[in-house]
CSV table of C-alpha atoms and ligand atoms in Angstrom, one decimal:
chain,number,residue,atom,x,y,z
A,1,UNK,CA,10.1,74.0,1.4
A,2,UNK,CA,13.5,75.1,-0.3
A,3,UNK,CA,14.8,72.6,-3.2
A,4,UNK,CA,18.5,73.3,-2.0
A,5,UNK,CA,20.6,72.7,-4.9
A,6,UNK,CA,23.2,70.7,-3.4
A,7,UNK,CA,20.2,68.0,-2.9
A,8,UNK,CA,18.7,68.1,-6.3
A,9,UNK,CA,15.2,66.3,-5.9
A,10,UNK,CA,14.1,64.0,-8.7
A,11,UNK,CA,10.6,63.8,-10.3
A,12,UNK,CA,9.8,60.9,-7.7
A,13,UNK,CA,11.1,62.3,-5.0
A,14,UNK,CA,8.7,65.4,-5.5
A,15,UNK,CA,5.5,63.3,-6.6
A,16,UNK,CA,6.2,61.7,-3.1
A,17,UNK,CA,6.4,64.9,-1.3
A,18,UNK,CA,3.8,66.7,-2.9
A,19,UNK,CA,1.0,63.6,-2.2
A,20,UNK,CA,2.6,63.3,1.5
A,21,UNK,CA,1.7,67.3,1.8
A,22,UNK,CA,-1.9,66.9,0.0
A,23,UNK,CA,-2.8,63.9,1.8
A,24,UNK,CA,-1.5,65.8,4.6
A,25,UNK,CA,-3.2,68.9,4.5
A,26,UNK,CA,-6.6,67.5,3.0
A,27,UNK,CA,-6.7,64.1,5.4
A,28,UNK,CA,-5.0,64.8,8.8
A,29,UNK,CA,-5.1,69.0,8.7
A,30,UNK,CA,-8.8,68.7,9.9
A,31,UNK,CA,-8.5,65.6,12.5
A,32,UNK,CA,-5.2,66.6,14.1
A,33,UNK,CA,-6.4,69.0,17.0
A,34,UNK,CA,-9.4,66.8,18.1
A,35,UNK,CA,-7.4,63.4,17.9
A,36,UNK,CA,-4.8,65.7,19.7
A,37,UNK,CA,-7.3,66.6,22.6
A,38,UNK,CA,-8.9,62.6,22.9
A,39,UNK,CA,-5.5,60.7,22.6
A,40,UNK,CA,-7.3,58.2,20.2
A,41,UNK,CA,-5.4,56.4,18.0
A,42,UNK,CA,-6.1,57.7,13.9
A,43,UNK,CA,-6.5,54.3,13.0
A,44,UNK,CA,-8.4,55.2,9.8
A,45,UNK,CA,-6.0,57.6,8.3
A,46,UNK,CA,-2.6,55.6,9.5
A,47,UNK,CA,-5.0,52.7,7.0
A,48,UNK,CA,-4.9,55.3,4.3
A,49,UNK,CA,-1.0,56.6,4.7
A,50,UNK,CA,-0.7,52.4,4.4
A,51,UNK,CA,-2.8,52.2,1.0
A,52,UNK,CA,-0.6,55.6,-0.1
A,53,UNK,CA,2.5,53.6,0.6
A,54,UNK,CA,3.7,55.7,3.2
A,55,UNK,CA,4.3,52.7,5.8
A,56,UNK,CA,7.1,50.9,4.0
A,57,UNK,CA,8.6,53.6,1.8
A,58,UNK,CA,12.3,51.8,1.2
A,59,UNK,CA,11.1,48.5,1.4
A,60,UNK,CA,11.3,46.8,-2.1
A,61,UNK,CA,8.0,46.3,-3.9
A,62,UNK,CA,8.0,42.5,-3.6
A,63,UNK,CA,8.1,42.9,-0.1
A,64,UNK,CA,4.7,45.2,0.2
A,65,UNK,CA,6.6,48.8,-0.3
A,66,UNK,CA,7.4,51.5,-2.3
A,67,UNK,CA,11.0,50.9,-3.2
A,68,UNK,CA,12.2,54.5,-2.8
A,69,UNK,CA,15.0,55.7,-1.3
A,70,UNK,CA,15.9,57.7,2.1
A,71,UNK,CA,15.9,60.6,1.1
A,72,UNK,CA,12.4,59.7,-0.3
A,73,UNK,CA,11.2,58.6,3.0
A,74,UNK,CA,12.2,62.0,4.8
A,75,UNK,CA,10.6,64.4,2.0
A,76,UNK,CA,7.2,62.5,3.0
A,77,UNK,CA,7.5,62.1,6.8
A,78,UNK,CA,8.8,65.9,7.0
A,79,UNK,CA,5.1,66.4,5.3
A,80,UNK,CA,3.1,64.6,7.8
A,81,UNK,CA,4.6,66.2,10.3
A,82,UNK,CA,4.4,69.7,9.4
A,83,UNK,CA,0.8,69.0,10.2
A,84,UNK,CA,0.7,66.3,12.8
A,85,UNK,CA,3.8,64.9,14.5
A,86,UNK,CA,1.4,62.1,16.1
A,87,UNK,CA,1.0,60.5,12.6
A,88,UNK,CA,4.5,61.1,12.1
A,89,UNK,CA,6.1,59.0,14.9
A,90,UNK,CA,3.6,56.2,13.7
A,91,UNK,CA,5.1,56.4,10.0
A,92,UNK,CA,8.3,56.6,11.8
A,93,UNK,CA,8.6,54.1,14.1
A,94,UNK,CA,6.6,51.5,10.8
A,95,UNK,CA,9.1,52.2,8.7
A,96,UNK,CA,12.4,52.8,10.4
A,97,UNK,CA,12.1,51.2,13.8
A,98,UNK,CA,10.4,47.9,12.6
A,99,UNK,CA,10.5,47.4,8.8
A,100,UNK,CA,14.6,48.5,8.2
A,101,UNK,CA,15.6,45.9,10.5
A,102,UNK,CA,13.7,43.3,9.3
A,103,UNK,CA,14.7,44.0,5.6
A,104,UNK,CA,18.3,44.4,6.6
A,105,UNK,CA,19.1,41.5,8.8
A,106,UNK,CA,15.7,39.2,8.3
A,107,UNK,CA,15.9,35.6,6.3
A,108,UNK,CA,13.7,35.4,3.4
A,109,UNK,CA,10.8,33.9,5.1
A,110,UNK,CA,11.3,36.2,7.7
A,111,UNK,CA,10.6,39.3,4.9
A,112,UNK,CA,8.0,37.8,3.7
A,113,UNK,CA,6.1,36.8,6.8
A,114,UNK,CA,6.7,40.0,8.9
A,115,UNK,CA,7.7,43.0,6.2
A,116,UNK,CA,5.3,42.5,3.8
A,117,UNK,CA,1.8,43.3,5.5
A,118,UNK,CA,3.3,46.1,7.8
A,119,UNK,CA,5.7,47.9,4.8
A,120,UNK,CA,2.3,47.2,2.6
A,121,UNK,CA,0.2,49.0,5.5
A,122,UNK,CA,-2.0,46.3,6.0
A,123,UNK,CA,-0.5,45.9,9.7
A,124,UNK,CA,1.5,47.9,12.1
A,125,UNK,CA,4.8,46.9,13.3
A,126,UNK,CA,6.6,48.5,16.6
A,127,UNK,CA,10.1,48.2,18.1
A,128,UNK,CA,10.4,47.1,21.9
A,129,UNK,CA,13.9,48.0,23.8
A,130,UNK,CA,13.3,50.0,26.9
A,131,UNK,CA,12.3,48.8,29.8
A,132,UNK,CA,11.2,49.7,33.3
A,133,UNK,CA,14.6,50.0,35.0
A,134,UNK,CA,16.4,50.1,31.4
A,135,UNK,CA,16.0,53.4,28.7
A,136,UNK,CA,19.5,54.9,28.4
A,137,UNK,CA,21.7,52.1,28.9
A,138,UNK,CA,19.6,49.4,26.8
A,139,UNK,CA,22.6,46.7,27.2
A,140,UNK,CA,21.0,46.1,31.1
A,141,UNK,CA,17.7,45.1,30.7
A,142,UNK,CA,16.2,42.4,32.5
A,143,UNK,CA,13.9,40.5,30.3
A,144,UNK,CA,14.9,36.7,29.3
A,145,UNK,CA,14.1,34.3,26.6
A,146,UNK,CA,15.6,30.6,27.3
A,147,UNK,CA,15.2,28.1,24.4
A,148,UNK,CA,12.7,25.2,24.7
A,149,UNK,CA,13.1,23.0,22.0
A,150,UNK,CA,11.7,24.8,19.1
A,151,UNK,CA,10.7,27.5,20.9
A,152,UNK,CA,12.4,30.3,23.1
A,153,UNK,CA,10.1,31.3,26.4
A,154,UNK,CA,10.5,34.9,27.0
A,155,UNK,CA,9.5,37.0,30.4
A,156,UNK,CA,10.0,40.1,31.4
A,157,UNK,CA,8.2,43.6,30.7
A,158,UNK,CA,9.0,46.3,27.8
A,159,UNK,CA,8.2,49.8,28.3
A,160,UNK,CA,7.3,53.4,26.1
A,161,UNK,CA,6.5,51.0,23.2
A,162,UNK,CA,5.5,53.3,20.3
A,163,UNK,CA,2.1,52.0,19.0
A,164,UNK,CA,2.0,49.4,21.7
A,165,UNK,CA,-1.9,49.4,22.5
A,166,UNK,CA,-2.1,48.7,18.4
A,167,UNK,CA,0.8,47.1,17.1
A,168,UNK,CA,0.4,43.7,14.9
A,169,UNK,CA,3.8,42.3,15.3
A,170,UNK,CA,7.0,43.7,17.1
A,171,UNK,CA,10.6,43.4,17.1
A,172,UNK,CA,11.6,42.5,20.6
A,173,UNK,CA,15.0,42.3,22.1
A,174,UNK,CA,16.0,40.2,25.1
A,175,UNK,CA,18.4,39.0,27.0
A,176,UNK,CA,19.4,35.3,26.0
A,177,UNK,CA,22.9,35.2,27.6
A,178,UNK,CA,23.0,37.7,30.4
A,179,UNK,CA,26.7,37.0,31.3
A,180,UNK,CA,27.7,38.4,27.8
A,181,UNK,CA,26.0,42.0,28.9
A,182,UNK,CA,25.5,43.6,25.3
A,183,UNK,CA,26.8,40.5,23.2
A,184,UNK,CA,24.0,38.3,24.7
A,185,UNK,CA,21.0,40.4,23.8
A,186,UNK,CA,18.9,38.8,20.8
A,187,UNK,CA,16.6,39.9,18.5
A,188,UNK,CA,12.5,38.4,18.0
A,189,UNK,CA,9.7,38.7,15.5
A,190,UNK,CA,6.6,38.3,18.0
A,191,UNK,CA,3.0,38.5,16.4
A,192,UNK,CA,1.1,40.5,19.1
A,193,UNK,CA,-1.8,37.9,19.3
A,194,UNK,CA,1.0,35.2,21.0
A,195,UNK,CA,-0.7,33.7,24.2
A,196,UNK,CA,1.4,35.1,27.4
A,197,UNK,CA,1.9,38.7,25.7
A,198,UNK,CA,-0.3,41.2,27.1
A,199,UNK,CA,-0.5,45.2,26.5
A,200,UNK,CA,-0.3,47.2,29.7
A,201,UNK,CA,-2.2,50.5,30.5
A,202,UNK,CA,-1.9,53.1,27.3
A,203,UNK,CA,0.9,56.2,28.6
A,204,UNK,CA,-0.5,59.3,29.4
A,205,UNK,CA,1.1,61.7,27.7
A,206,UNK,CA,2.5,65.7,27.4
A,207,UNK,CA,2.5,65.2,23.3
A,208,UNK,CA,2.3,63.1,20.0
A,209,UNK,CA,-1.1,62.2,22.1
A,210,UNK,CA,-2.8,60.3,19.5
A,211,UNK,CA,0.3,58.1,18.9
A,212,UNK,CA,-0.4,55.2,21.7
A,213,UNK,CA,2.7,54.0,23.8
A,214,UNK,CA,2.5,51.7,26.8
A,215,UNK,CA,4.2,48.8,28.0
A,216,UNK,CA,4.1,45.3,27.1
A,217,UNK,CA,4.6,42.3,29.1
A,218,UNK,CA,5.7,38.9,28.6
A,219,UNK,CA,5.0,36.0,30.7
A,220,UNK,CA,5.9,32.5,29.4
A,221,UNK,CA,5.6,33.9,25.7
A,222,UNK,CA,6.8,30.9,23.2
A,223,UNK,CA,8.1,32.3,20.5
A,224,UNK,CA,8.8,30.0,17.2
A,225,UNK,CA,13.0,29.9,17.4
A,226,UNK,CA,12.3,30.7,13.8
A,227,UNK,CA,11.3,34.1,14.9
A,228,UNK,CA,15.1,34.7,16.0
A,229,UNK,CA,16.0,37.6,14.1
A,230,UNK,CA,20.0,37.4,12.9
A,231,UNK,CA,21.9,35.5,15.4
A,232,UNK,CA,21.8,34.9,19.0
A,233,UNK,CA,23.6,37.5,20.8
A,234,UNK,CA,23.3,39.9,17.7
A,235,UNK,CA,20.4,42.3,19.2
A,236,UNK,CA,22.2,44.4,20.5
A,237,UNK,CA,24.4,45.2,17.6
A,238,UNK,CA,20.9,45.2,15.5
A,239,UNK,CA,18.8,47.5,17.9
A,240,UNK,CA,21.7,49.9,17.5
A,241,UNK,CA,21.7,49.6,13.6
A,242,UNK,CA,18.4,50.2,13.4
A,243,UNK,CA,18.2,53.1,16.2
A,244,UNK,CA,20.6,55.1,13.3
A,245,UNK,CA,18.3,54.6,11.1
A,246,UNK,CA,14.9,55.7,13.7
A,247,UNK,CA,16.9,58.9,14.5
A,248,UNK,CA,16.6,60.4,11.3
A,249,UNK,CA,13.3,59.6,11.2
A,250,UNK,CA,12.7,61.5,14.8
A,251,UNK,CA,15.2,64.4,13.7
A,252,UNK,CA,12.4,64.6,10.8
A,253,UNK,CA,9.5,65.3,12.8
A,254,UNK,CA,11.3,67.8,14.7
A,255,UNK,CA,12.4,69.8,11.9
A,256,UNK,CA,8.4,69.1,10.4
A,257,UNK,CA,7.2,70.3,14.5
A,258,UNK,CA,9.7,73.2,13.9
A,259,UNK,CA,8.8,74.4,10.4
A,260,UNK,CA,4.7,74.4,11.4
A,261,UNK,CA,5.2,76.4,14.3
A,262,UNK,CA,7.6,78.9,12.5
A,263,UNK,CA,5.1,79.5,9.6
A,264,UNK,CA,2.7,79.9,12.4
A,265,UNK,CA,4.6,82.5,14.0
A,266,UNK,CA,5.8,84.4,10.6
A,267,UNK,CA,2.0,84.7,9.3
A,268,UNK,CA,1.0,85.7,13.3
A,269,UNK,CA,4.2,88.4,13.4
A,270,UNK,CA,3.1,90.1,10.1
A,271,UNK,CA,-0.7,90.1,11.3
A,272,UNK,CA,-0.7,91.1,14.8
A,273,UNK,CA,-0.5,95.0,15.6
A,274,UNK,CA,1.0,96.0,18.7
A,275,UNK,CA,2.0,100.1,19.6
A,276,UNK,CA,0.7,101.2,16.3
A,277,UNK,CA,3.0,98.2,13.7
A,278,UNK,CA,2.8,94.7,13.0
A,279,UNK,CA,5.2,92.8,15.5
A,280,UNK,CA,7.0,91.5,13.2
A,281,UNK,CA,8.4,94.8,12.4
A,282,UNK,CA,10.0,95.1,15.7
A,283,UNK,CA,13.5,93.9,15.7
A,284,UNK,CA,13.3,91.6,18.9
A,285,UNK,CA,10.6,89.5,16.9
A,286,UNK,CA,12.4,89.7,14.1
A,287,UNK,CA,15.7,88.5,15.3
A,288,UNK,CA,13.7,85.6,16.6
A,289,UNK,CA,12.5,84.6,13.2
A,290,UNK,CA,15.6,84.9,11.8
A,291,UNK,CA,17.1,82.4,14.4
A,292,UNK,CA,14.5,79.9,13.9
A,293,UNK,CA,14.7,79.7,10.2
A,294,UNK,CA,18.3,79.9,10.1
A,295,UNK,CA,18.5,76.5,12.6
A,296,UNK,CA,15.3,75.1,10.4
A,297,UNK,CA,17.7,75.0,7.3
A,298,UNK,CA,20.7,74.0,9.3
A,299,UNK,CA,18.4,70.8,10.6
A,300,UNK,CA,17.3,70.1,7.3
A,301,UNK,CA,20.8,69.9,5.8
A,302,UNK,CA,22.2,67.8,8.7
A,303,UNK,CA,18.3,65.7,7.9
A,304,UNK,CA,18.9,65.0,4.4
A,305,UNK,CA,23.3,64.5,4.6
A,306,UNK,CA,22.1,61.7,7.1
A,307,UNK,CA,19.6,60.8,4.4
A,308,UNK,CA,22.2,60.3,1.6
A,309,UNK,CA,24.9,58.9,4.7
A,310,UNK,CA,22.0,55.6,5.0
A,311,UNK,CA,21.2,55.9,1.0
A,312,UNK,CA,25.3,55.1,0.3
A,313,UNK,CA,25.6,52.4,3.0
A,314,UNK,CA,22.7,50.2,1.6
A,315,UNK,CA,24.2,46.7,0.7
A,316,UNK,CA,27.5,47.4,3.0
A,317,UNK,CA,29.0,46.9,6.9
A,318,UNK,CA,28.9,51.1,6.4
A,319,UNK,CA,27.7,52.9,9.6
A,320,UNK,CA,25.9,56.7,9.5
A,321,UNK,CA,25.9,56.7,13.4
A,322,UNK,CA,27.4,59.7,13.4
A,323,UNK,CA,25.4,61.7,10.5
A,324,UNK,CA,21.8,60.3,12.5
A,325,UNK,CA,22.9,61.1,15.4
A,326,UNK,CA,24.2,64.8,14.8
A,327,UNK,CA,21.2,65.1,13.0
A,328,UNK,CA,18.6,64.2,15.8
A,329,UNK,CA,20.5,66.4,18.2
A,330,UNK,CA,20.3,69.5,16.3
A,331,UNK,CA,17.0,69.1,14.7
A,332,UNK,CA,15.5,68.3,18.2
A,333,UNK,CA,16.8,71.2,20.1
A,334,UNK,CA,15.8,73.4,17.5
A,335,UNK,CA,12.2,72.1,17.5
A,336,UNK,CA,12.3,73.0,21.0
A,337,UNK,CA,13.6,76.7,20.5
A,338,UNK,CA,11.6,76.9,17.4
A,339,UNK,CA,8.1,76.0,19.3
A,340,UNK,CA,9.1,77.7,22.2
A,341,UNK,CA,9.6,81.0,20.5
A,342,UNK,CA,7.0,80.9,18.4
A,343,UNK,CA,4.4,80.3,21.5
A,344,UNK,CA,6.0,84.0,22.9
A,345,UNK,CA,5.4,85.6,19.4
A,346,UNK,CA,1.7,84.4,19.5
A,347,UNK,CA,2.3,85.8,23.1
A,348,UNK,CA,-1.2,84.8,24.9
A,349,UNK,CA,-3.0,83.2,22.0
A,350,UNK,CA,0.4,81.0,21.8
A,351,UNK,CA,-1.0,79.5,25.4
A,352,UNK,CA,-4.6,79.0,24.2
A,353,UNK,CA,-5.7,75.6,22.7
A,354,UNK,CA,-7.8,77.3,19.9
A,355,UNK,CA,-4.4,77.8,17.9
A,356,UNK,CA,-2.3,74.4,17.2
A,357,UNK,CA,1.3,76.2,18.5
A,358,UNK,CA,0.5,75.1,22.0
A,359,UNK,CA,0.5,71.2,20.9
A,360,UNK,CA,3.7,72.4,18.1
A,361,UNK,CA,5.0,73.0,21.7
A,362,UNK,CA,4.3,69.9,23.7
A,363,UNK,CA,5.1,67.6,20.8
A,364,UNK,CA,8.8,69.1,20.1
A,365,UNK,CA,9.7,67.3,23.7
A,366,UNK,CA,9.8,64.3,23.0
A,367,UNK,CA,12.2,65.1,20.2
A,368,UNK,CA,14.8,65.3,22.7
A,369,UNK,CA,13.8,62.4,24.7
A,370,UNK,CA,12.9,59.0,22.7
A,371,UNK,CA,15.4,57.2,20.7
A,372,UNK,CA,17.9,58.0,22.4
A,373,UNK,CA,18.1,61.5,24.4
A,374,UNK,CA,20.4,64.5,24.0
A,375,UNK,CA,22.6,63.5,26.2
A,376,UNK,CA,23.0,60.0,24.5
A,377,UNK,CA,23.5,61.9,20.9
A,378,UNK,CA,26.1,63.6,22.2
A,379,UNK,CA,27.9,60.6,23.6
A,380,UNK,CA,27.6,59.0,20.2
A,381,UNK,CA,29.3,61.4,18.2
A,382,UNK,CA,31.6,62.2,20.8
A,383,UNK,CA,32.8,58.7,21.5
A,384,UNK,CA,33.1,58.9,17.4
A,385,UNK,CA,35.2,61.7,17.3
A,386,UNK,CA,37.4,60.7,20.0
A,387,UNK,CA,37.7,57.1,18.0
A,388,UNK,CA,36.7,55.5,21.0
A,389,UNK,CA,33.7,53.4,19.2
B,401,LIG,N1,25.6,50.3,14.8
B,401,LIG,C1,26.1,49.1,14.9
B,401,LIG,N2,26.7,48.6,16.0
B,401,LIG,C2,26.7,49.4,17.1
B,401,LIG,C3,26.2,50.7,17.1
B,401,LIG,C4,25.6,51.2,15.9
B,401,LIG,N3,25.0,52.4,15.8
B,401,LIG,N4,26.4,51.3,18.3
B,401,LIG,C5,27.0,50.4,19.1
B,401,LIG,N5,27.3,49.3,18.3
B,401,LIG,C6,28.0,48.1,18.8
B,401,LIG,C7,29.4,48.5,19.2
B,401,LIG,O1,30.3,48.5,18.1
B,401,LIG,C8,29.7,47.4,20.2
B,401,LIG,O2,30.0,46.2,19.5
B,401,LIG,P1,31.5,45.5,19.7
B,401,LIG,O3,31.6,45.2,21.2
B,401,LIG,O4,31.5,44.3,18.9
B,401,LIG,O5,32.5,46.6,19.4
B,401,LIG,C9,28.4,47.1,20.8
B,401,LIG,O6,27.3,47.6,20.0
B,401,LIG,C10,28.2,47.8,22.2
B,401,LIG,O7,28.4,49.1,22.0
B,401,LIG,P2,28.7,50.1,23.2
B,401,LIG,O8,29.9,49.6,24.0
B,401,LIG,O9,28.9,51.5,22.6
B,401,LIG,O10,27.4,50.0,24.1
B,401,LIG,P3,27.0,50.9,25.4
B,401,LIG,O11,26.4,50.0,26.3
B,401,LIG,O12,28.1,51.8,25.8
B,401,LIG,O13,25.8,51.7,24.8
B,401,LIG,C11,24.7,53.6,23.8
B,401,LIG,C12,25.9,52.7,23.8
B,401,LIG,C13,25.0,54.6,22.6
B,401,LIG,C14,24.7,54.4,25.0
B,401,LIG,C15,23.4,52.8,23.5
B,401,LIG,O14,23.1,52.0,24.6
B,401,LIG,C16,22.3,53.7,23.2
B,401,LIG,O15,22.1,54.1,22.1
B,401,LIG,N6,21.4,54.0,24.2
B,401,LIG,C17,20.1,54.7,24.0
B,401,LIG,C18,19.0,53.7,23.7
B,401,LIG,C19,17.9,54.3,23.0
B,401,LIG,O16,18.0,55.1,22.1
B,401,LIG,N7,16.7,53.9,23.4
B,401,LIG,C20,15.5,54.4,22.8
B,401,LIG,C21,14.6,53.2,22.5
B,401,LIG,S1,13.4,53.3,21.3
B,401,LIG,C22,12.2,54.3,21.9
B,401,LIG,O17,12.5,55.4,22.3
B,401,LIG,C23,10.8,53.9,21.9
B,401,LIG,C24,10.0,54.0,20.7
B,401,LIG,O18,9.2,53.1,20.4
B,401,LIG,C25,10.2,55.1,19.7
């Protein structure tokens, strides 16, 4: 990787990167393709990324983490990655999706109680918005908590939960104030042993295989009101908030899913011989290299701005909507060109299974789907630039 001058990387930031890379290379390297192929979960080397500190990366130390910063956090996902993007959504989804918005808009007790053993990586911690009828337009979805008491009772079902089958605790949001559309959406900390919560069937899926997704269901679930993260009728604004911060963590394992299968392609175009030269040598493979690194850097630029764009709003009202979601967008789309390019330059051996660029392929898709699609991206910053959010 490039140390571009305009983001000048400290000492910690490259001790981070360079254990995230060895870990990487030495731990997952050898696991990836089989884990790949069964669709089980790596339970053992998530534990280890945990111990490493990888799990909570900007949570504070007295909460269980490593009390970096975010560009710190990318450097070391872009690392696990490069190698396996199923490991990477876990990080991901643990330190983005679950732990920011815990440490950003959770009471004291609440930090204590639900960051700490997930940012330490003693636990896993997933995010639940979708559901059946609801992806794209989150503000509709079904699902209902009504306070009891001390309690709120939720029902309804959650769907293409990231680490679902696995997770220790979730974030959950639901409607308590349906009338209010958006503004009656709340926010709750749900351990994942509460009676009346039950994991549906594990997704089958194209990519990121070992990373397991299904559904979850609630049926009379009491949750403490305690649990109630921020205010009622705030989850909406807080699943948003925290989505900024997911999408640079999905824009980083596409540009990871983009950079392995563009080394990939680079060694295979300077190897393979085809009418008497390597194929690199011909200019319609080299044009296509050339493309995919160029859009590699531009990701990784648009990655790390967004970086610094979350870094600088720490402690304020400051949104980097616009920075995460550019970011996502472009990084995503170029995993896609960057994978599927580099499967025509491996040509047939790009198809098999005995090289890793077919999964490099299958995993870029979701890039473009989860955490908000393309298409919602491009609403985002458009609806930005038009001033009309
Ligand atoms: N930060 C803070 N507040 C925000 C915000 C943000 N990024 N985005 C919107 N808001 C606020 C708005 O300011 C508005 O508040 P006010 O009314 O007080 O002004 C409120 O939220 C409603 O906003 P919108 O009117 O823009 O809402 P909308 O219904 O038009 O939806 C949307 C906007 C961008 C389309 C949004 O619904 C969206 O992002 N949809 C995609 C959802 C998504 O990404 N789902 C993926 C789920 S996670 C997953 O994939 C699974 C996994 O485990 C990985």
């Amino acid at each position: 990787m490039t140390d571009l001058p305009i983001f000048p990387l400290t000492d910690e930031h490259k001790m981070l990167r360079d254990a995230a890379r060895d870990f990487a290379q030495k731990e997952i390297a050898p696991i990836a393709a089989e884990f790949d192929e069964s669709g089980e979960f790596p339970q053992a080397t998530i534990k280890k990324m945990g111990e490493l500190g990888f799990m909570g990366i900007e949570i504070p130390e007295q909460y269980g983490g490593a009390g970096m910063d975010a560009l710190a956090y990318v450097l070391a996902l872009e690392e696990i990655c490069k190698v396996d993007a199923s490991h990477g959504v876990i990080m991901s989804v643990n330190n983005s999706l679950y732990c920011h918005g815990i440490l950003k808009f959770g009471s004291e007790d609440q930090k204590k109680k639900f960051l700490t053993p997930i940012a330490s990586g003693k636990a896993i911690g997933a995010y639940t918005l979708t559901e059946p009828q609801s992806g794209s337009d989150a503000g509709t979805m079904r699902s209902r908590a009504v306070r009891d008491g001390d309690f709120y009772v939720l029902n309804g079902r959650k769907s293409w939960v990231t680490s679902g089958p696995v997770a220790d605790y979730f974030v959950v949001f639901t409607m308590t104030d349906p009338d209010k559309k958006q503004k009656g959406v709340s926010a709750f900390l749900v351990e994942g042993k509460t009676p009346g919560l039950t994991r549906g069937k594990k997704e089958p899926k194209l990519g990121i295989r070992a990373s397991a997704t299904s559904e979850l269901i609630f049926e009379d679930c009491r949750v403490p009101a305690e649990n109630l993260l921020g205010t009622e009728g705030e989850g909406f604004k807080i699943a948003m908030t925290v989505l900024d911060a997911g999408r640079i963590g999905i824009a980083t394992q596409a540009l990871g899913i983009a950079e392995a299968a563009y080394e990939a392609a680079r060694q295979y175009a300077g190897q393979r011989e085809a009418f008497g030269q390597p194929i690199g040598q011909f200019q319609g493979t080299g044009f296509k290299l050339a493309d995919m690194k160029t859009r590699i850097e531009a990701s990784r630029l648009l990655i790390y701005n967004a970086a610094l764009a979350k870094e600088m709003s720490k402690g304020t009202e400051g949104r980097y909507s616009l920075e995460a979601s550019m970011a996502k967008l472009f990084a995503s789309e170029t995993a896609m060109f960057v994978t599927h390019q580099a499967v025509q330059i491996h040509g047939g051996m790009g198809y098999s299974r005995e090289l890793p660029v077919e999964r490099y392929f299958r995993d870029a898709k979701i890039t473009e789907i989860y955490e908000g699609t393309s298409e919602i991206q491009r609403l985002v910053i458009s609806r930005l630039e038009l001033g009309m959010k």
